[in-house]
């Protein structure tokens, strides 16, 4: 069993609820949905994510997805780095896999 503070490897194309205090940008929310673009090669690496927002007017559109617990219209709009050492059960909870078409659009816009 993984302890709440033990880092674990994220899975690309998976959407997570990420605590915003591990993100580099100020955010009024406590958690933000974010899709993982790639898994770092080492535990000291960086997890590239693209966060989802209901208020940003730019980015890749993503409709409500009840399967992921996302009930409003949104956009994957900001690519941010998360230190892999901070990726733990206490900071990132998986919601499920993002559909292939949206993930392809996100990676085309923001890179992998």
XYZ file of C-alpha atoms in Angstrom:
112
model
C 0.000 0.000 0.000
C 1.253 3.485 -0.874
C 1.427 6.006 1.961
C -0.269 9.377 1.245
C 3.081 11.146 0.834
C 4.894 8.425 -1.162
C 5.455 9.564 -4.759
C 4.107 7.318 -7.514
C 4.444 7.275 -11.294
C 1.617 9.027 -13.122
C 0.062 7.479 -16.223
C 0.039 9.525 -19.438
C -3.415 10.346 -20.848
C -4.919 10.007 -17.373
C -6.818 12.903 -15.832
C -6.079 13.553 -12.152
C -7.434 15.894 -9.485
C -4.225 17.727 -8.637
C -3.787 19.894 -5.552
C -3.077 23.362 -6.857
C -0.388 23.990 -4.246
C 1.940 21.687 -6.255
C 1.323 23.683 -9.449
C 3.616 26.649 -10.169
C 0.833 29.103 -11.018
C -1.469 30.719 -8.463
C -4.925 29.153 -8.606
C -8.073 30.044 -6.658
C -9.186 26.388 -6.596
C -7.875 23.781 -4.152
C -7.864 21.046 -6.803
C -7.712 21.282 -10.580
C -8.321 18.567 -13.177
C -5.169 17.975 -15.216
C -4.165 15.465 -17.864
C -0.675 13.958 -17.738
C 1.248 14.316 -20.995
C 4.197 12.056 -20.128
C 5.797 10.173 -17.274
C 9.230 11.436 -16.215
C 12.198 9.150 -16.804
C 13.413 9.484 -13.212
C 11.811 10.166 -9.824
C 13.625 13.513 -9.800
C 12.008 14.529 -13.102
C 8.999 16.656 -13.940
C 5.450 15.576 -14.761
C 4.122 17.725 -17.625
C 0.387 18.336 -17.227
C -2.242 20.458 -18.931
C -4.836 21.808 -16.548
C -8.544 22.052 -17.321
C -10.494 25.219 -16.612
C -14.139 26.199 -16.974
C -13.218 29.887 -17.259
C -10.196 30.096 -19.581
C -11.317 31.215 -23.055
C -8.426 29.464 -24.833
C -7.139 25.914 -25.210
C -8.644 22.589 -26.253
C -12.396 22.415 -25.684
C -13.647 19.537 -23.531
C -17.302 19.003 -22.782
C -18.726 17.592 -19.575
C -17.483 14.053 -18.924
C -19.432 12.408 -16.126
C -17.217 9.335 -16.383
C -14.359 11.532 -15.116
C -16.541 13.501 -12.695
C -16.272 16.660 -14.826
C -19.760 18.152 -15.011
C -19.145 21.463 -16.786
C -17.795 22.653 -20.125
C -14.074 23.282 -19.951
C -10.822 23.693 -21.805
C -7.428 22.126 -21.362
C -5.593 25.416 -21.359
C -2.333 25.603 -19.411
C 0.737 23.386 -19.608
C 2.481 23.269 -16.239
C 5.357 21.268 -14.714
C 4.863 19.302 -11.497
C 7.933 17.935 -9.695
C 7.612 14.146 -9.767
C 8.614 13.960 -6.093
C 5.368 15.814 -5.262
C 3.155 13.398 -7.259
C 1.591 11.364 -4.437
C -1.840 10.103 -3.352
C -2.134 13.227 -1.199
C -1.610 15.554 -4.180
C -2.901 13.702 -7.269
C -5.908 11.376 -7.440
C -6.702 9.608 -10.737
C -10.095 10.235 -12.341
C -9.707 8.094 -15.453
C -8.361 8.049 -18.987
C -9.010 11.006 -21.293
C -10.574 10.027 -24.615
C -8.136 9.538 -27.503
C -9.421 12.422 -29.668
C -9.158 15.031 -26.912
C -5.748 13.748 -25.803
C -4.497 13.939 -29.408
C -5.716 17.547 -29.634
C -4.079 18.425 -26.300
C -0.723 16.895 -27.293
C -0.888 18.568 -30.725
C -1.376 21.952 -29.053
C 0.896 21.580 -26.001
C 3.389 18.827 -26.983
C 4.069 15.615 -25.119
